[in-house]
Coordinates of C-alpha atoms and ligand atoms in Angstrom, one line a residue:
X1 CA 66.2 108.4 96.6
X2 CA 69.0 106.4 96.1
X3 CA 71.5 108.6 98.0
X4 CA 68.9 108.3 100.8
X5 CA 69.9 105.0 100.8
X6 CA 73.5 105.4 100.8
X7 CA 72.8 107.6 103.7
X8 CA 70.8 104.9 105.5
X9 CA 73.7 102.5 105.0
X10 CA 76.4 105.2 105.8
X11 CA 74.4 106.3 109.4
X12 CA 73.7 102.4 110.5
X13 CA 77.4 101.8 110.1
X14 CA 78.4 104.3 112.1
X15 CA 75.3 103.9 114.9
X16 CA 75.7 99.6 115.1
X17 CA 79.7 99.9 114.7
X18 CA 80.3 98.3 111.4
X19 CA 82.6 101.3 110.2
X20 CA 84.0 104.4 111.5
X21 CA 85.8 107.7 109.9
X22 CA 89.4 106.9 110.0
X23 CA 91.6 109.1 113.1
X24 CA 88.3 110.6 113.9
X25 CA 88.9 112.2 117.0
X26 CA 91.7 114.0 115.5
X27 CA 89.6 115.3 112.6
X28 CA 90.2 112.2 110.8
X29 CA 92.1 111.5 107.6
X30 CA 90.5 111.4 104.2
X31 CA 89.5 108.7 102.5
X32 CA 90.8 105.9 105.8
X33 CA 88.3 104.3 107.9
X34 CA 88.3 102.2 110.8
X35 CA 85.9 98.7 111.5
X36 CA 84.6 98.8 114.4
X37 CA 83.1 95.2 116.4
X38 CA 80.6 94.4 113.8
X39 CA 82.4 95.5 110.5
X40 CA 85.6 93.5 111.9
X41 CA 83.6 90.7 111.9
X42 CA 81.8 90.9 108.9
X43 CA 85.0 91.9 107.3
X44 CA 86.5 88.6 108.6
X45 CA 83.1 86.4 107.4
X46 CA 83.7 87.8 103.8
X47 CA 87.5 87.7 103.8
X48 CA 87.3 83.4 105.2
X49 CA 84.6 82.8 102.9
X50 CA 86.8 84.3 99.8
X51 CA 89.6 82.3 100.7
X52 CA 87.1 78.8 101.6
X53 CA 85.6 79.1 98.5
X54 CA 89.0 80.1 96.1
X55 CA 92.0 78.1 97.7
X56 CA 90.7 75.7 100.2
X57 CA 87.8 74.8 97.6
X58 CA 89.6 73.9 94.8
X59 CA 92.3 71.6 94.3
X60 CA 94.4 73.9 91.5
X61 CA 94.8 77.2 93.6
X62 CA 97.4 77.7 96.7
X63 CA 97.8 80.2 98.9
X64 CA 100.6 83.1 99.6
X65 CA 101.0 86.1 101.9
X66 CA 103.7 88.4 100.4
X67 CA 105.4 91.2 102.3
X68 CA 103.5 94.3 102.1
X69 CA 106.9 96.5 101.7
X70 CA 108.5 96.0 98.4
X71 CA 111.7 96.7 96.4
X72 CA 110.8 99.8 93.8
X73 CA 112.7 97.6 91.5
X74 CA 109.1 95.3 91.0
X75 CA 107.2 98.2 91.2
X76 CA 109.8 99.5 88.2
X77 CA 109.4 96.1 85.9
X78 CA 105.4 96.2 86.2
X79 CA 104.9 99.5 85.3
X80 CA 103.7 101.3 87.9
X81 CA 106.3 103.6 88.8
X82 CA 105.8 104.9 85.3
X83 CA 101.7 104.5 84.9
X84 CA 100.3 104.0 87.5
X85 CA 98.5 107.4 88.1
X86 CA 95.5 109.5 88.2
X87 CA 94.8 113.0 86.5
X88 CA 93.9 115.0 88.9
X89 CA 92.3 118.7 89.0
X90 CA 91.8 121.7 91.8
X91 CA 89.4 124.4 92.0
X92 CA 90.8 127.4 91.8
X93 CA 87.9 128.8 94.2
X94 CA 86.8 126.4 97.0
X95 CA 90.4 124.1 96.7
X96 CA 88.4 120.9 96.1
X97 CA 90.4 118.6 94.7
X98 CA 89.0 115.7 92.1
X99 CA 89.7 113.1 89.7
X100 CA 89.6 115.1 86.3
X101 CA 87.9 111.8 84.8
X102 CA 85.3 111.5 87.8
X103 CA 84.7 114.7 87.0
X104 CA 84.0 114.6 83.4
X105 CA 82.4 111.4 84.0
X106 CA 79.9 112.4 86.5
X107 CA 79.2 115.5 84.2
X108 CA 78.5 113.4 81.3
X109 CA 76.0 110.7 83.6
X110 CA 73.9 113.5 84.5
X111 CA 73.4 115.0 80.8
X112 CA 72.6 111.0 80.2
X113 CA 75.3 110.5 78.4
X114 CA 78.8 108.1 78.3
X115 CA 82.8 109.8 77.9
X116 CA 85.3 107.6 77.4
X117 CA 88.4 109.4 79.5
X118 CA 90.4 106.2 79.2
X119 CA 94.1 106.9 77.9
X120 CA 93.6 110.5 77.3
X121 CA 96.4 113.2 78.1
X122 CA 96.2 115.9 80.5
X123 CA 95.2 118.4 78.0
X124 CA 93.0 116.3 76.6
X125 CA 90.7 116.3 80.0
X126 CA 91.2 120.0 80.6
X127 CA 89.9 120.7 76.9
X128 CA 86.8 118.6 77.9
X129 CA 86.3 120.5 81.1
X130 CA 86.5 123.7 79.3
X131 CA 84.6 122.9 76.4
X132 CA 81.7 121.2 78.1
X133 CA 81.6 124.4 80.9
X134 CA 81.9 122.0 84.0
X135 CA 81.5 123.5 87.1
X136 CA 82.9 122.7 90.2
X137 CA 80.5 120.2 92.4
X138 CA 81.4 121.8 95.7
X139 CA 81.2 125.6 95.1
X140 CA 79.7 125.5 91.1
X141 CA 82.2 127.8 89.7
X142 CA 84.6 127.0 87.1
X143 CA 87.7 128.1 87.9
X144 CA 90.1 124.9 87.3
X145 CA 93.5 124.7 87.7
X146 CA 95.7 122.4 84.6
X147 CA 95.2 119.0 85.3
X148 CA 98.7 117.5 86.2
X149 CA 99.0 113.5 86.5
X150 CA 100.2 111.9 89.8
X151 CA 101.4 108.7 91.0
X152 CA 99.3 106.0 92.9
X153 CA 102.1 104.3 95.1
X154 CA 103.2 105.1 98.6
X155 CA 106.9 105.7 98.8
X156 CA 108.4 104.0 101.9
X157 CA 111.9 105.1 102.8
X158 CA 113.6 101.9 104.1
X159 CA 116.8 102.5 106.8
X160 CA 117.9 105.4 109.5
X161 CA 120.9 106.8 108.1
X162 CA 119.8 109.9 106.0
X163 CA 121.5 109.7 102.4
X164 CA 122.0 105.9 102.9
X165 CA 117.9 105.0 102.5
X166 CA 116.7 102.8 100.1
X167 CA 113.3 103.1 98.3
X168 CA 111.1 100.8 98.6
X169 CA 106.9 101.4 98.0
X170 CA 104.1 99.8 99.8
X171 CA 102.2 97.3 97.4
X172 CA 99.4 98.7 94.9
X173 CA 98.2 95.5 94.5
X174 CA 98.8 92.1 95.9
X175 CA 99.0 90.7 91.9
X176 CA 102.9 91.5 92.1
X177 CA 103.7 89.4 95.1
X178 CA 102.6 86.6 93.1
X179 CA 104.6 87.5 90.1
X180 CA 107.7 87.8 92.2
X181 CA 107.3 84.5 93.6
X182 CA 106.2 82.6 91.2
X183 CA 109.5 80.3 91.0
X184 CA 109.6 80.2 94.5
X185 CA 105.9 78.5 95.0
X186 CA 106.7 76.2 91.6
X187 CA 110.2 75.0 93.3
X188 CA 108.6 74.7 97.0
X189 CA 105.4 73.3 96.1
X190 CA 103.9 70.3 94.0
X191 CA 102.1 72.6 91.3
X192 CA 101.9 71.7 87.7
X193 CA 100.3 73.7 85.2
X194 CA 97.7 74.9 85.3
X195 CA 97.1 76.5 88.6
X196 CA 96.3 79.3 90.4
X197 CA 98.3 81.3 93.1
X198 CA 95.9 83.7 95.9
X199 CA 96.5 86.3 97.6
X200 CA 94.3 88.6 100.1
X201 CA 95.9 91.5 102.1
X202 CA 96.1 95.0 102.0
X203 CA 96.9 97.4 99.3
X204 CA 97.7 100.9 99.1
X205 CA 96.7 103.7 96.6
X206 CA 96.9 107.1 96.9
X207 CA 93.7 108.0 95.9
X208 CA 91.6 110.8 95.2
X209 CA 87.7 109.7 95.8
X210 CA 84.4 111.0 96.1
X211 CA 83.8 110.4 99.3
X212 CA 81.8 107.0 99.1
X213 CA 82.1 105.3 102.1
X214 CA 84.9 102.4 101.5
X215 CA 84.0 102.3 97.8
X216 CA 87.4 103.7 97.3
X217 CA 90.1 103.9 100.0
X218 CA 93.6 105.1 99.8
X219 CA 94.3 101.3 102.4
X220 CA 91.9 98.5 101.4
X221 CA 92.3 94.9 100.8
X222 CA 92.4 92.5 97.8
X223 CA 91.7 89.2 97.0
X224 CA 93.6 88.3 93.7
X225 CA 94.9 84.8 91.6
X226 CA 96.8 84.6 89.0
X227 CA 95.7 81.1 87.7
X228 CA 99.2 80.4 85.5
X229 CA 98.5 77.9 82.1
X230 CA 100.2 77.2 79.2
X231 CA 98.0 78.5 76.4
X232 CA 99.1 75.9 73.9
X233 CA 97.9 73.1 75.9
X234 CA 94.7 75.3 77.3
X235 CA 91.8 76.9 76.3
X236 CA 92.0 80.5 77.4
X237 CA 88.7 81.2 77.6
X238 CA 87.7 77.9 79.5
X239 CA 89.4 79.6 82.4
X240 CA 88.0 82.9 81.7
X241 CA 84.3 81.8 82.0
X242 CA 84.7 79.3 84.7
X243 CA 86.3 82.2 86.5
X244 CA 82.9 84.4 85.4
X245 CA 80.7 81.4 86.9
X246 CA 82.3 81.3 89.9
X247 CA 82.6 85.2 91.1
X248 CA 78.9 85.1 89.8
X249 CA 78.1 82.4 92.0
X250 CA 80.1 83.7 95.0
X251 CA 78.0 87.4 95.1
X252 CA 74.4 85.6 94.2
X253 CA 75.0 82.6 96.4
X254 CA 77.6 82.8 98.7
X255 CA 77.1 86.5 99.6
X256 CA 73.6 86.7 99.3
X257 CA 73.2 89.3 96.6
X258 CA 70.1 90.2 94.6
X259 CA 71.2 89.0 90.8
X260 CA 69.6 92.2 89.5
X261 CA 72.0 94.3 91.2
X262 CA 75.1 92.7 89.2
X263 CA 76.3 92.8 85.6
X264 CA 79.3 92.2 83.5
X265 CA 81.2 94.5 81.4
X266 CA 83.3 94.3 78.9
X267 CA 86.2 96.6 78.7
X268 CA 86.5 98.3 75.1
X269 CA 89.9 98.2 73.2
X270 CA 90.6 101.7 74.4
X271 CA 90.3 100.9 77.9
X272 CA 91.9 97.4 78.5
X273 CA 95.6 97.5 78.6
X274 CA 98.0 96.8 75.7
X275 CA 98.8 93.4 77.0
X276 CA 95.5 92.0 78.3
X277 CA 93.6 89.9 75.6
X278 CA 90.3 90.4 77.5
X279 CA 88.7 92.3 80.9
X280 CA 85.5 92.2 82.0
X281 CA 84.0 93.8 85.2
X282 CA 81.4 92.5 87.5
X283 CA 79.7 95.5 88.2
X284 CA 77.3 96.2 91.4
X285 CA 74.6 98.5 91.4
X286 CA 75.7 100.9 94.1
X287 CA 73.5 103.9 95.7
X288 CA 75.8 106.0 94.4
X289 CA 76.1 106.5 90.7
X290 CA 74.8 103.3 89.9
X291 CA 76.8 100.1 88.3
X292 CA 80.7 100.1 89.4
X293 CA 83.2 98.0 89.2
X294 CA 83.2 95.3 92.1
X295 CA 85.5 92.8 90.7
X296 CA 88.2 92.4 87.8
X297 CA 88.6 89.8 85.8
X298 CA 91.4 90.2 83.3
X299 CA 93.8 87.8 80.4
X300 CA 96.9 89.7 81.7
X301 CA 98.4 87.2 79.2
X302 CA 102.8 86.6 80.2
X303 CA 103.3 90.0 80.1
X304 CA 103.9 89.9 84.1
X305 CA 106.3 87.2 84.0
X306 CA 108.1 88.5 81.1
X307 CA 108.8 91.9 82.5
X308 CA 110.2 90.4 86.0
X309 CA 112.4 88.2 83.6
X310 CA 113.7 91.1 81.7
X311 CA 114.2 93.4 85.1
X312 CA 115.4 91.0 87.1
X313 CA 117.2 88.9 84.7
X314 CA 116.2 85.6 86.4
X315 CA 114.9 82.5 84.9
X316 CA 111.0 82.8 85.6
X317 CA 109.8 80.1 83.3
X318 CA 108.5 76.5 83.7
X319 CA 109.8 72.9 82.2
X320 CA 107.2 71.6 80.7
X321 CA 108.2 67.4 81.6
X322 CA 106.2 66.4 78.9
X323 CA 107.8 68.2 75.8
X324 CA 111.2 69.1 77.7
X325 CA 110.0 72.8 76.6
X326 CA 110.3 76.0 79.1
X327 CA 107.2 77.4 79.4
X328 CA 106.5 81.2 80.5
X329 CA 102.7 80.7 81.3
X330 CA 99.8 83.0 80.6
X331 CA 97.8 84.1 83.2
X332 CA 94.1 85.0 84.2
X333 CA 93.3 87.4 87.2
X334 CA 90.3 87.6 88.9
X335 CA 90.9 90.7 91.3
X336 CA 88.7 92.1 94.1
X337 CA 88.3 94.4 96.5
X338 CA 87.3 92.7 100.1
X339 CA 86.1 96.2 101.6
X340 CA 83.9 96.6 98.2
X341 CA 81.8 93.3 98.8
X342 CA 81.3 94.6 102.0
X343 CA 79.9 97.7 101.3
X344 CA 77.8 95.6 98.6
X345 CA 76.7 93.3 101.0
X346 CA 75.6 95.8 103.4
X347 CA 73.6 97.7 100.8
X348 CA 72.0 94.9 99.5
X349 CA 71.1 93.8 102.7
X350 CA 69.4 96.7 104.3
X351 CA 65.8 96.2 104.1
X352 CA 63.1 99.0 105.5
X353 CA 59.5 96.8 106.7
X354 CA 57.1 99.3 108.4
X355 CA 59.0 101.0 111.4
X356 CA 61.5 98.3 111.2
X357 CA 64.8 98.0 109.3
X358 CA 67.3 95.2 109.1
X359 CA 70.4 93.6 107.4
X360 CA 69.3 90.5 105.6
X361 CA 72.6 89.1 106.0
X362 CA 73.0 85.1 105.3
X363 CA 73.8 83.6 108.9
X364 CA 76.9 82.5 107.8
X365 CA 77.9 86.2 107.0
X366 CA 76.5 88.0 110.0
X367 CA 78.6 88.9 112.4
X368 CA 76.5 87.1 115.1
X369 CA 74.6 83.8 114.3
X370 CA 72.6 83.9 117.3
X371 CA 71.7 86.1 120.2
X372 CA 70.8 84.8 123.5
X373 CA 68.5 86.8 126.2
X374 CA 67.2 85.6 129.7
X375 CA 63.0 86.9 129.4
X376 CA 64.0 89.2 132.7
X377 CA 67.5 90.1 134.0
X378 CA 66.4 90.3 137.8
X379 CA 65.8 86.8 137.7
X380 CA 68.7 84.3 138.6
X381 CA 67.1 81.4 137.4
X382 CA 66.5 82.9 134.4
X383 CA 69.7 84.1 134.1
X384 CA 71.6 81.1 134.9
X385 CA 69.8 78.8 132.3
X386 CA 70.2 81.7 129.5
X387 CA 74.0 81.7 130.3
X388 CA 74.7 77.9 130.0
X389 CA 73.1 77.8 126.8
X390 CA 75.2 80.9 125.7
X391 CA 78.2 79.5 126.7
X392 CA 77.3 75.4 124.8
X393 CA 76.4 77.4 121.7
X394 CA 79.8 79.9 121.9
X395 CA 81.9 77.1 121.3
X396 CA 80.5 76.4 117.9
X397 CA 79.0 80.1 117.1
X398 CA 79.7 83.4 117.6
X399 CA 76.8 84.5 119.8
X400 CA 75.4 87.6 121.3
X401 CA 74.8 88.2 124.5
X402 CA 72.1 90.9 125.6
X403 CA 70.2 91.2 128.8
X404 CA 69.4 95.3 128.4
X405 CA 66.0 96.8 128.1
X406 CA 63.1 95.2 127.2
X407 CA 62.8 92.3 124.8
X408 CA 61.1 95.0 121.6
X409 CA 64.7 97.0 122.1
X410 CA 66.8 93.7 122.5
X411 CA 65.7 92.5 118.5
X412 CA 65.5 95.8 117.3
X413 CA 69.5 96.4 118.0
X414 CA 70.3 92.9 116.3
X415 CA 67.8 93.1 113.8
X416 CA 70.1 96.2 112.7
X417 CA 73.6 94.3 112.9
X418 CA 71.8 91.1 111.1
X419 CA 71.6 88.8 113.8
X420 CA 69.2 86.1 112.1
X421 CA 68.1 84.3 115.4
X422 CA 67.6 85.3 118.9
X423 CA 66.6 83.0 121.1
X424 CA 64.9 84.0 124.7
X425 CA 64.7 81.9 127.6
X426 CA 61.9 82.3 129.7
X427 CA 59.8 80.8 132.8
X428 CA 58.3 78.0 130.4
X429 CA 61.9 76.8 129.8
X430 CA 62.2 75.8 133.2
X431 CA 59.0 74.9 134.4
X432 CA 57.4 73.3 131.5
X433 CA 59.1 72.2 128.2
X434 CA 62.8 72.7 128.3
X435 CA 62.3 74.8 124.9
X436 CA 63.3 78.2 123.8
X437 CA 61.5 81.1 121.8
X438 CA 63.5 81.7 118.9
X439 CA 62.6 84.4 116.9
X440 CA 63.3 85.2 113.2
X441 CA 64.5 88.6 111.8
X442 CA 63.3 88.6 108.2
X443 CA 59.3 87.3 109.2
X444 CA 59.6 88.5 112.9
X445 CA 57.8 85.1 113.4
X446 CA 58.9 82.9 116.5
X447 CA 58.7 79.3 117.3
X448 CA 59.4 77.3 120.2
X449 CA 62.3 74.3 119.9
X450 CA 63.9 72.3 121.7
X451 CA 67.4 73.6 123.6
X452 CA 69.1 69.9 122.2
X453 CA 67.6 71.2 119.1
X454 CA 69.5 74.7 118.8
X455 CA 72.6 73.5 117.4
X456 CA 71.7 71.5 114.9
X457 CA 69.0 74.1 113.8
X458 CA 71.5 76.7 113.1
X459 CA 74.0 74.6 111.5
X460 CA 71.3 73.8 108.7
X461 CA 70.2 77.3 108.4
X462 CA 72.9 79.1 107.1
Ligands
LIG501 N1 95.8 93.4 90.0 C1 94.8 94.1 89.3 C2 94.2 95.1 90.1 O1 94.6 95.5 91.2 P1 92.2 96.8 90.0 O2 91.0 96.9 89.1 O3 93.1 98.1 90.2 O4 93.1 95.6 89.5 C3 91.1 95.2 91.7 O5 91.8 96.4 91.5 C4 89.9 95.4 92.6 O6 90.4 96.0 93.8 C5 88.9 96.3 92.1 O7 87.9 95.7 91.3 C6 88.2 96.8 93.4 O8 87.3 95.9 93.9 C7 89.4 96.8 94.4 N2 90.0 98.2 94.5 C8 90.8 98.8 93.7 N3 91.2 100.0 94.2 C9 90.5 100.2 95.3 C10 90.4 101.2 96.3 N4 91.1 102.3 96.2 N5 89.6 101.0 97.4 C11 88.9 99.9 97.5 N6 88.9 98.9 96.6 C12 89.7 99.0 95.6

């Protein structure tokens, strides 16, 4: 039932242009896909509303856009040359090739039961996979190869003279950026503790997935802070749970999502890393397997700072005016993935009503506010009215334009992409009442109002 769903989602994408296999004319590339006109936009409504709500609407968080190419050397200090990897596991048989904890995972979901796989060795998974007798999901033998760990990052060899190229990796996560330049946005800027640097751009993992839409990608982009604070002058967990509030907030209210769908969880000992004093996960309740993480939210503590201190060996610390003290600040990071509330927002959205279904997108999110249609396209008059209102609303709007088919087909197609209004112009718009028919996709209902009346009507209903 639920993977029905998934499948819905997954087939609409593709049919209305929201999102596209990646190279697919060329037989495509796994785990890489493309946004087609409607996904671009959305993309874009989720990615301005992200940065609206966490830098422009707060007066302690500024922005940055590091370079997406970085020295190994910060990749080196952070750990992530060294552990940032994935055990990974082959079958022998078919050559499908998985996440060995995916694997045990999934295995131990459908007996109804939780694994913890977090920290374990490579032996330590294959044990499991022998132990429990897990078969392979594609073919259903077991016939596993060792499980071998591999690295996450993307090598990028910088220069054109062979033996004389430098390593450098594209970013696994924007977080380091901000590390990096940390002093740089405290000597540029007016910034006192505490405050929050943000970041949203892309990221690149090499990553082994299940195949889940853009759940997991090996390209995908974050939005990340690392809110910097002194923790002898503040209260840690202030931050934390103001931070909780507002990603809450931003899926239930900004977003539009059903508060059922979302929880929090709280990551055990065994799972957080050494240095973070606290993580918790807003999960989403996917088609797919359920609850998954949608957003991070972690006490990363100075750990960052410290280790570009010791690598780099620059000064990375703060002067604290007040007590003439340095200060290497603590931080808290709320992370996301931008592609992931999509693919949440799209779920939640899709809604089935008799023979019709639709995207229950809020107006502000959906990649047209408004669509405009003359009643018949063989009339000029028609026509010409229908444009000029087109055109006033396009300067404050982005509005669709359809004058194919008959009306039924005309709100089926943007009931599917989430247009929330369209609005026809018809013979009683110039003969009788200078008003419009605007009709509503989560009732169907229409009403007639007033063309000076449009504007105004769908900057209140957002
Ligand atoms: N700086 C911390 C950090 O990057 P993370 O949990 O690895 O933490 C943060 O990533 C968020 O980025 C995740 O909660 C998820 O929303 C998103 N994300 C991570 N890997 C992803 C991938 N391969 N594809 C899509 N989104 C991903």
């Amino acid at each position: 039932m639920s993977q029905t769903l998934m499948e819905k989602v997954a087939a609409l994408c593709k049919r209305r242009g929201f999102i596209y296999a990646g190279s697919e004319i060329y037989g495509g590339v796994a785990n890489t896909y493309d946004y087609g006109p409607m996904g671009a936009e959305l993309l874009r409504n989720i990615r301005n509303l992200w940065w609206n709500n966490f830098v422009h609407g707060r007066d302690d968080v500024v922005g940055l856009d590091a370079s997406l190419i970085s020295s190994h050397k910060i990749w080196d200090a952070s750990g992530h040359t060294a552990g940032f990897s994935d055990a990974m596991v082959d079958c022998k048989n078919c050559k499908g090739r998985y996440r060995a904890d995916h694997v045990i995972e999934d295995h131990f979901a459908k007996k109804g039961t939780e694994q913890n796989v977090e920290g374990l060795t490579p032996e330590e998974f294959k044990k499991i996979m022998v132990d429990e007798k897990i078969k392979c999901a594609k073919c259903g033998k077991i016939d596993w190869t060792d499980v071998r760990k591999f690295n996450l990052l993307f090598p990028v060899h910088l220069g054109i003279v062979e033996g004389d190229q430098s390593l450098a990796y594209l970013r696994g996560e924007t977080a380091q950026g901000i590390f990096v330049n940390f002093k740089n946005v405290v000597d540029s800027t007016r910034v006192k503790l505490p405050f929050g640097i943000a970041q949203l751009g892309k990221s690149f993992r090499n990553e082994i997935t299940l195949g889940n839409s853009i759940f997991r990608t090996i390209e995908f982009e974050q939005g990340e802070i690392e809110y910097f604070f002194d923790p002898d002058k503040t209260n840690w967990e202030e931050i934390f749970n103001g931070f909780k509030d507002s990603m809450w907030d931003f899926a239930v209210n900004k977003l539009g999502v059903n508060a059922d769908n979302l929880r929090w969880r709280v990551h055990s000992d065994d799972e957080r890393s050494f240095y973070s004093k606290r993580t918790e996960d807003l999960e989403y309740n996917y088609p797919f397997g359920g609850f998954k993480e949608l957003w991070g939210l972690a006490y990363r503590t100075d750990y960052d700072l410290n280790q570009h201190i010791k690598h780099s060996g620059k000064d990375l610390s703060i002067l604290d005016t007040q007590t003439n003290k340095k200060v290497v600040p603590h931080v808290i990071e709320p992370a996301v993935g931008i592609n992931r509330l999509m693919l949440m927002t799209l779920c939640d959205a899709y809604t089935e009503e008799g023979e019709r279904s639709f995207l229950k997108l809020k107006p502000s999110l959906a990649p047209y506010r408004a669509a405009v249609f003359p009643l018949l396209a063989n009339k000029p008059e028609l026509v010409e009215k229908a444009r000029e209102i087109y055109k006033t609303l396009q300067k404050d709007f982005r509005v669709a334009w359809d004058d194919r088919g008959n009306i039924g087909k005309r709100y089926a197609s943007q009931d599917e992409i989430g247009t929330p209004y369209c609005i026809t112009i018809d013979f009683d718009t110039l003969e009788k009442d200078q008003k419009v028919t605007i009709r509503f996709r989560d009732s169907a209902a229409q009403e007639r109002i007033a063309i000076d009346q449009i504007k105004d009507y769908l900057i209140q209903n957002t």
